[in-house]
Amino acid sequence: MTNAPRTNAVRDYRKAARLTQAELGKACGVSRQSIVSVEGGDYAPSVYLALNLATALGTTVEALFTPSKSDQEE
């Protein structure tokens, strides 16, 4: 694990929903590897995928991808 700043909250919401990366990927129509890349901040999802992620996780796009104040100050 690294101490790199988190760029999104997808992992937190996925774990709270008790979904695996594969299950979330299936619900959104993408591969598990795509979910890994989004969670790791290596891939910025399209608007379509961001909306699907938010719907699958029962939240909003803003909740998933708005950086916290501490992230914005760095």
Short mmCIF file of N, CA, C and O in Angstrom, two decimals:
data_model
loop_
_atom_site.label_atom_id
_atom_site.label_comp_id
_atom_site.label_asym_id
_atom_site.label_seq_id
_atom_site.Cartn_x
_atom_site.Cartn_y
_atom_site.Cartn_z
N MET A 1 0.83 -1.19 0.00
CA MET A 1 0.00 0.00 0.00
C MET A 1 0.87 1.25 0.00
O MET A 1 1.91 1.28 0.60
N THR A 2 0.36 2.27 -0.64
CA THR A 2 1.09 3.53 -0.67
C THR A 2 0.29 4.58 0.09
O THR A 2 -0.88 4.39 0.38
N ASN A 3 0.95 5.69 0.36
CA ASN A 3 0.28 6.80 1.02
C ASN A 3 -0.11 7.88 0.02
O ASN A 3 -0.24 9.03 0.38
N ALA A 4 -0.29 7.49 -1.24
CA ALA A 4 -0.67 8.45 -2.27
C ALA A 4 -2.07 8.99 -1.96
O ALA A 4 -2.91 8.27 -1.41
N PRO A 5 -2.31 10.26 -2.29
CA PRO A 5 -3.62 10.83 -2.03
C PRO A 5 -4.69 10.10 -2.82
O PRO A 5 -4.47 9.71 -3.96
N ARG A 6 -5.84 9.90 -2.22
CA ARG A 6 -6.96 9.24 -2.89
C ARG A 6 -7.60 10.21 -3.85
O ARG A 6 -7.85 11.36 -3.51
N THR A 7 -7.90 9.74 -5.05
CA THR A 7 -8.51 10.61 -6.04
C THR A 7 -10.01 10.41 -6.14
O THR A 7 -10.69 11.19 -6.79
N ASN A 8 -10.52 9.33 -5.52
CA ASN A 8 -11.96 9.09 -5.55
C ASN A 8 -12.34 8.16 -4.39
O ASN A 8 -11.48 7.62 -3.72
N ALA A 9 -13.65 8.01 -4.22
CA ALA A 9 -14.15 7.20 -3.11
C ALA A 9 -14.81 5.91 -3.59
O ALA A 9 -15.57 5.29 -2.85
N VAL A 10 -14.52 5.50 -4.82
CA VAL A 10 -15.17 4.32 -5.37
C VAL A 10 -14.90 3.09 -4.50
O VAL A 10 -15.82 2.33 -4.17
N ARG A 11 -13.67 2.88 -4.11
CA ARG A 11 -13.32 1.71 -3.29
C ARG A 11 -14.12 1.70 -1.98
O ARG A 11 -14.64 0.67 -1.57
N ASP A 12 -14.19 2.85 -1.33
CA ASP A 12 -14.91 2.94 -0.05
C ASP A 12 -16.39 2.58 -0.22
O ASP A 12 -16.94 1.82 0.58
N TYR A 13 -17.02 3.14 -1.25
CA TYR A 13 -18.43 2.85 -1.49
C TYR A 13 -18.63 1.40 -1.91
O TYR A 13 -19.61 0.77 -1.51
N ARG A 14 -17.72 0.85 -2.71
CA ARG A 14 -17.83 -0.54 -3.14
C ARG A 14 -17.75 -1.48 -1.94
O ARG A 14 -18.55 -2.40 -1.80
N LYS A 15 -16.79 -1.22 -1.07
CA LYS A 15 -16.64 -2.07 0.12
C LYS A 15 -17.85 -1.94 1.03
O LYS A 15 -18.31 -2.92 1.61
N ALA A 16 -18.37 -0.74 1.18
CA ALA A 16 -19.55 -0.53 2.02
C ALA A 16 -20.76 -1.28 1.46
O ALA A 16 -21.61 -1.77 2.21
N ALA A 17 -20.81 -1.40 0.13
CA ALA A 17 -21.89 -2.13 -0.53
C ALA A 17 -21.64 -3.64 -0.56
O ALA A 17 -22.49 -4.40 -1.05
N ARG A 18 -20.47 -4.03 -0.05
CA ARG A 18 -20.07 -5.45 -0.01
C ARG A 18 -20.07 -6.07 -1.41
O ARG A 18 -20.56 -7.18 -1.61
N LEU A 19 -19.50 -5.33 -2.35
CA LEU A 19 -19.36 -5.81 -3.72
C LEU A 19 -17.89 -6.08 -4.01
O LEU A 19 -17.02 -5.36 -3.53
N THR A 20 -17.63 -7.10 -4.82
CA THR A 20 -16.27 -7.30 -5.30
C THR A 20 -16.05 -6.38 -6.50
O THR A 20 -17.02 -5.85 -7.07
N GLN A 21 -14.81 -6.24 -6.89
CA GLN A 21 -14.52 -5.45 -8.09
C GLN A 21 -15.18 -6.07 -9.31
O GLN A 21 -15.70 -5.36 -10.17
N ALA A 22 -15.19 -7.39 -9.39
CA ALA A 22 -15.82 -8.09 -10.52
C ALA A 22 -17.33 -7.85 -10.54
O ALA A 22 -17.91 -7.62 -11.61
N GLU A 23 -17.95 -7.89 -9.37
CA GLU A 23 -19.40 -7.66 -9.30
C GLU A 23 -19.75 -6.24 -9.70
O GLU A 23 -20.73 -6.02 -10.44
N LEU A 24 -18.98 -5.27 -9.24
CA LEU A 24 -19.23 -3.88 -9.61
C LEU A 24 -19.00 -3.68 -11.10
O LEU A 24 -19.79 -3.01 -11.78
N GLY A 25 -17.93 -4.28 -11.62
CA GLY A 25 -17.67 -4.18 -13.05
C GLY A 25 -18.81 -4.74 -13.88
O GLY A 25 -19.25 -4.12 -14.85
N LYS A 26 -19.33 -5.90 -13.47
CA LYS A 26 -20.45 -6.51 -14.19
C LYS A 26 -21.68 -5.61 -14.15
O LYS A 26 -22.38 -5.44 -15.15
N ALA A 27 -21.96 -5.03 -12.98
CA ALA A 27 -23.11 -4.14 -12.84
C ALA A 27 -22.99 -2.90 -13.72
O ALA A 27 -24.00 -2.33 -14.14
N CYS A 28 -21.75 -2.50 -14.00
CA CYS A 28 -21.51 -1.28 -14.80
C CYS A 28 -21.17 -1.58 -16.25
O CYS A 28 -20.97 -0.66 -17.04
N GLY A 29 -21.04 -2.87 -16.59
CA GLY A 29 -20.73 -3.23 -17.97
C GLY A 29 -19.27 -3.05 -18.35
O GLY A 29 -18.96 -2.82 -19.52
N VAL A 30 -18.38 -3.15 -17.36
CA VAL A 30 -16.95 -3.03 -17.63
C VAL A 30 -16.22 -4.18 -16.94
O VAL A 30 -16.80 -4.91 -16.15
N SER A 31 -14.95 -4.32 -17.22
CA SER A 31 -14.15 -5.39 -16.63
C SER A 31 -13.73 -5.05 -15.19
O SER A 31 -13.76 -3.89 -14.77
N ARG A 32 -13.33 -6.10 -14.48
CA ARG A 32 -12.78 -5.91 -13.14
C ARG A 32 -11.56 -5.01 -13.20
O ARG A 32 -11.34 -4.16 -12.35
N GLN A 33 -10.75 -5.18 -14.25
CA GLN A 33 -9.53 -4.38 -14.40
C GLN A 33 -9.87 -2.89 -14.53
O GLN A 33 -9.11 -2.04 -14.05
N SER A 34 -10.99 -2.59 -15.17
CA SER A 34 -11.41 -1.18 -15.27
C SER A 34 -11.72 -0.61 -13.89
O SER A 34 -11.35 0.53 -13.58
N ILE A 35 -12.38 -1.41 -13.06
CA ILE A 35 -12.70 -0.96 -11.70
C ILE A 35 -11.41 -0.76 -10.90
O ILE A 35 -11.26 0.24 -10.18
N VAL A 36 -10.46 -1.69 -11.05
CA VAL A 36 -9.16 -1.56 -10.38
C VAL A 36 -8.50 -0.24 -10.78
O VAL A 36 -7.99 0.50 -9.93
N SER A 37 -8.52 0.07 -12.07
CA SER A 37 -7.88 1.30 -12.56
C SER A 37 -8.58 2.56 -12.06
O SER A 37 -7.93 3.54 -11.71
N VAL A 38 -9.91 2.54 -12.02
CA VAL A 38 -10.65 3.69 -11.51
C VAL A 38 -10.35 3.88 -10.03
O VAL A 38 -10.03 4.98 -9.57
N GLU A 39 -10.44 2.79 -9.25
CA GLU A 39 -10.18 2.89 -7.81
C GLU A 39 -8.77 3.38 -7.51
O GLU A 39 -8.55 4.12 -6.57
N GLY A 40 -7.82 2.95 -8.32
CA GLY A 40 -6.43 3.34 -8.11
C GLY A 40 -6.08 4.73 -8.62
O GLY A 40 -4.98 5.22 -8.40
N GLY A 41 -7.02 5.36 -9.31
CA GLY A 41 -6.76 6.69 -9.84
C GLY A 41 -5.95 6.69 -11.12
O GLY A 41 -5.50 7.74 -11.57
N ASP A 42 -5.77 5.51 -11.72
CA ASP A 42 -5.01 5.41 -12.96
C ASP A 42 -5.85 5.70 -14.19
O ASP A 42 -5.33 5.89 -15.28
N TYR A 43 -7.16 5.71 -14.03
CA TYR A 43 -8.08 5.87 -15.15
C TYR A 43 -9.21 6.79 -14.73
O TYR A 43 -9.87 6.53 -13.71
N ALA A 44 -9.43 7.84 -15.48
CA ALA A 44 -10.56 8.73 -15.23
C ALA A 44 -11.74 8.21 -16.04
O ALA A 44 -11.68 8.14 -17.27
N PRO A 45 -12.81 7.79 -15.37
CA PRO A 45 -13.93 7.19 -16.10
C PRO A 45 -14.67 8.21 -16.95
O PRO A 45 -14.67 9.41 -16.65
N SER A 46 -15.30 7.70 -17.99
CA SER A 46 -16.17 8.55 -18.80
C SER A 46 -17.36 8.98 -17.95
O SER A 46 -17.63 8.41 -16.89
N VAL A 47 -18.08 9.96 -18.42
CA VAL A 47 -19.28 10.41 -17.72
C VAL A 47 -20.26 9.24 -17.62
O VAL A 47 -20.87 9.01 -16.56
N TYR A 48 -20.39 8.48 -18.68
CA TYR A 48 -21.30 7.33 -18.70
C TYR A 48 -20.92 6.32 -17.62
O TYR A 48 -21.77 5.86 -16.87
N LEU A 49 -19.64 5.97 -17.52
CA LEU A 49 -19.19 5.02 -16.50
C LEU A 49 -19.35 5.61 -15.10
O LEU A 49 -19.77 4.92 -14.17
N ALA A 50 -19.03 6.89 -14.93
CA ALA A 50 -19.19 7.53 -13.61
C ALA A 50 -20.65 7.47 -13.16
O ALA A 50 -20.92 7.19 -11.99
N LEU A 51 -21.57 7.71 -14.07
CA LEU A 51 -22.99 7.63 -13.73
C LEU A 51 -23.39 6.20 -13.38
O LEU A 51 -24.14 5.97 -12.42
N ASN A 52 -22.88 5.23 -14.13
CA ASN A 52 -23.18 3.83 -13.83
C ASN A 52 -22.62 3.42 -12.48
O ASN A 52 -23.26 2.69 -11.72
N LEU A 53 -21.40 3.86 -12.17
CA LEU A 53 -20.81 3.56 -10.87
C LEU A 53 -21.66 4.13 -9.74
O LEU A 53 -21.95 3.46 -8.76
N ALA A 54 -22.05 5.39 -9.89
CA ALA A 54 -22.85 6.04 -8.85
C ALA A 54 -24.18 5.32 -8.67
O ALA A 54 -24.61 5.08 -7.53
N THR A 55 -24.82 4.94 -9.76
CA THR A 55 -26.09 4.23 -9.67
C THR A 55 -25.91 2.88 -8.99
O THR A 55 -26.67 2.52 -8.08
N ALA A 56 -24.90 2.13 -9.40
CA ALA A 56 -24.65 0.80 -8.83
C ALA A 56 -24.32 0.88 -7.35
O ALA A 56 -24.62 -0.05 -6.59
N LEU A 57 -23.69 1.98 -6.93
CA LEU A 57 -23.28 2.13 -5.54
C LEU A 57 -24.27 2.94 -4.70
O LEU A 57 -24.03 3.19 -3.52
N GLY A 58 -25.36 3.36 -5.32
CA GLY A 58 -26.40 4.07 -4.58
C GLY A 58 -25.99 5.44 -4.08
O GLY A 58 -26.38 5.84 -2.99
N THR A 59 -25.21 6.15 -4.89
CA THR A 59 -24.75 7.47 -4.48
C THR A 59 -24.71 8.39 -5.70
O THR A 59 -25.29 8.07 -6.74
N THR A 60 -24.04 9.51 -5.56
CA THR A 60 -23.93 10.47 -6.67
C THR A 60 -22.51 10.48 -7.22
O THR A 60 -21.56 10.07 -6.55
N VAL A 61 -22.38 10.98 -8.43
CA VAL A 61 -21.06 11.13 -9.04
C VAL A 61 -20.21 12.06 -8.19
O VAL A 61 -19.02 11.81 -7.97
N GLU A 62 -20.83 13.11 -7.67
CA GLU A 62 -20.10 14.07 -6.85
C GLU A 62 -19.53 13.41 -5.60
O GLU A 62 -18.40 13.70 -5.19
N ALA A 63 -20.30 12.54 -4.98
CA ALA A 63 -19.81 11.86 -3.77
C ALA A 63 -18.64 10.95 -4.09
O ALA A 63 -17.72 10.81 -3.28
N LEU A 64 -18.64 10.36 -5.28
CA LEU A 64 -17.55 9.46 -5.65
C LEU A 64 -16.28 10.19 -6.07
O LEU A 64 -15.18 9.72 -5.79
N PHE A 65 -16.42 11.33 -6.74
CA PHE A 65 -15.26 11.93 -7.39
C PHE A 65 -14.90 13.34 -6.96
O PHE A 65 -13.98 13.93 -7.52
N THR A 66 -15.56 13.92 -5.98
CA THR A 66 -15.18 15.24 -5.50
C THR A 66 -14.06 15.08 -4.48
O THR A 66 -14.22 14.39 -3.48
N PRO A 67 -12.89 15.71 -4.74
CA PRO A 67 -11.79 15.58 -3.78
C PRO A 67 -12.13 16.25 -2.45
O PRO A 67 -12.87 17.23 -2.41
N SER A 68 -11.59 15.71 -1.38
CA SER A 68 -11.79 16.31 -0.07
C SER A 68 -10.99 17.62 0.00
O SER A 68 -10.08 17.84 -0.79
N LYS A 69 -11.29 18.44 1.00
CA LYS A 69 -10.56 19.70 1.16
C LYS A 69 -9.07 19.46 1.37
O LYS A 69 -8.25 20.19 0.84
N SER A 70 -8.72 18.43 2.13
CA SER A 70 -7.30 18.17 2.38
C SER A 70 -6.57 17.79 1.10
O SER A 70 -5.42 18.14 0.91
N ASP A 71 -7.26 17.10 0.18
CA ASP A 71 -6.65 16.76 -1.10
C ASP A 71 -6.46 18.01 -1.96
O ASP A 71 -5.48 18.14 -2.68
N GLN A 72 -7.39 18.95 -1.88
CA GLN A 72 -7.32 20.17 -2.68
C GLN A 72 -6.22 21.09 -2.19
O GLN A 72 -5.67 21.87 -2.96
N GLU A 73 -5.86 21.02 -0.91
CA GLU A 73 -4.86 21.91 -0.33
C GLU A 73 -3.44 21.45 -0.64
O GLU A 73 -2.50 22.21 -0.49
N GLU A 74 -3.27 20.20 -1.07
CA GLU A 74 -1.90 19.69 -1.33
C GLU A 74 -1.37 20.14 -2.65
O GLU A 74 -1.98 20.48 -3.56
#
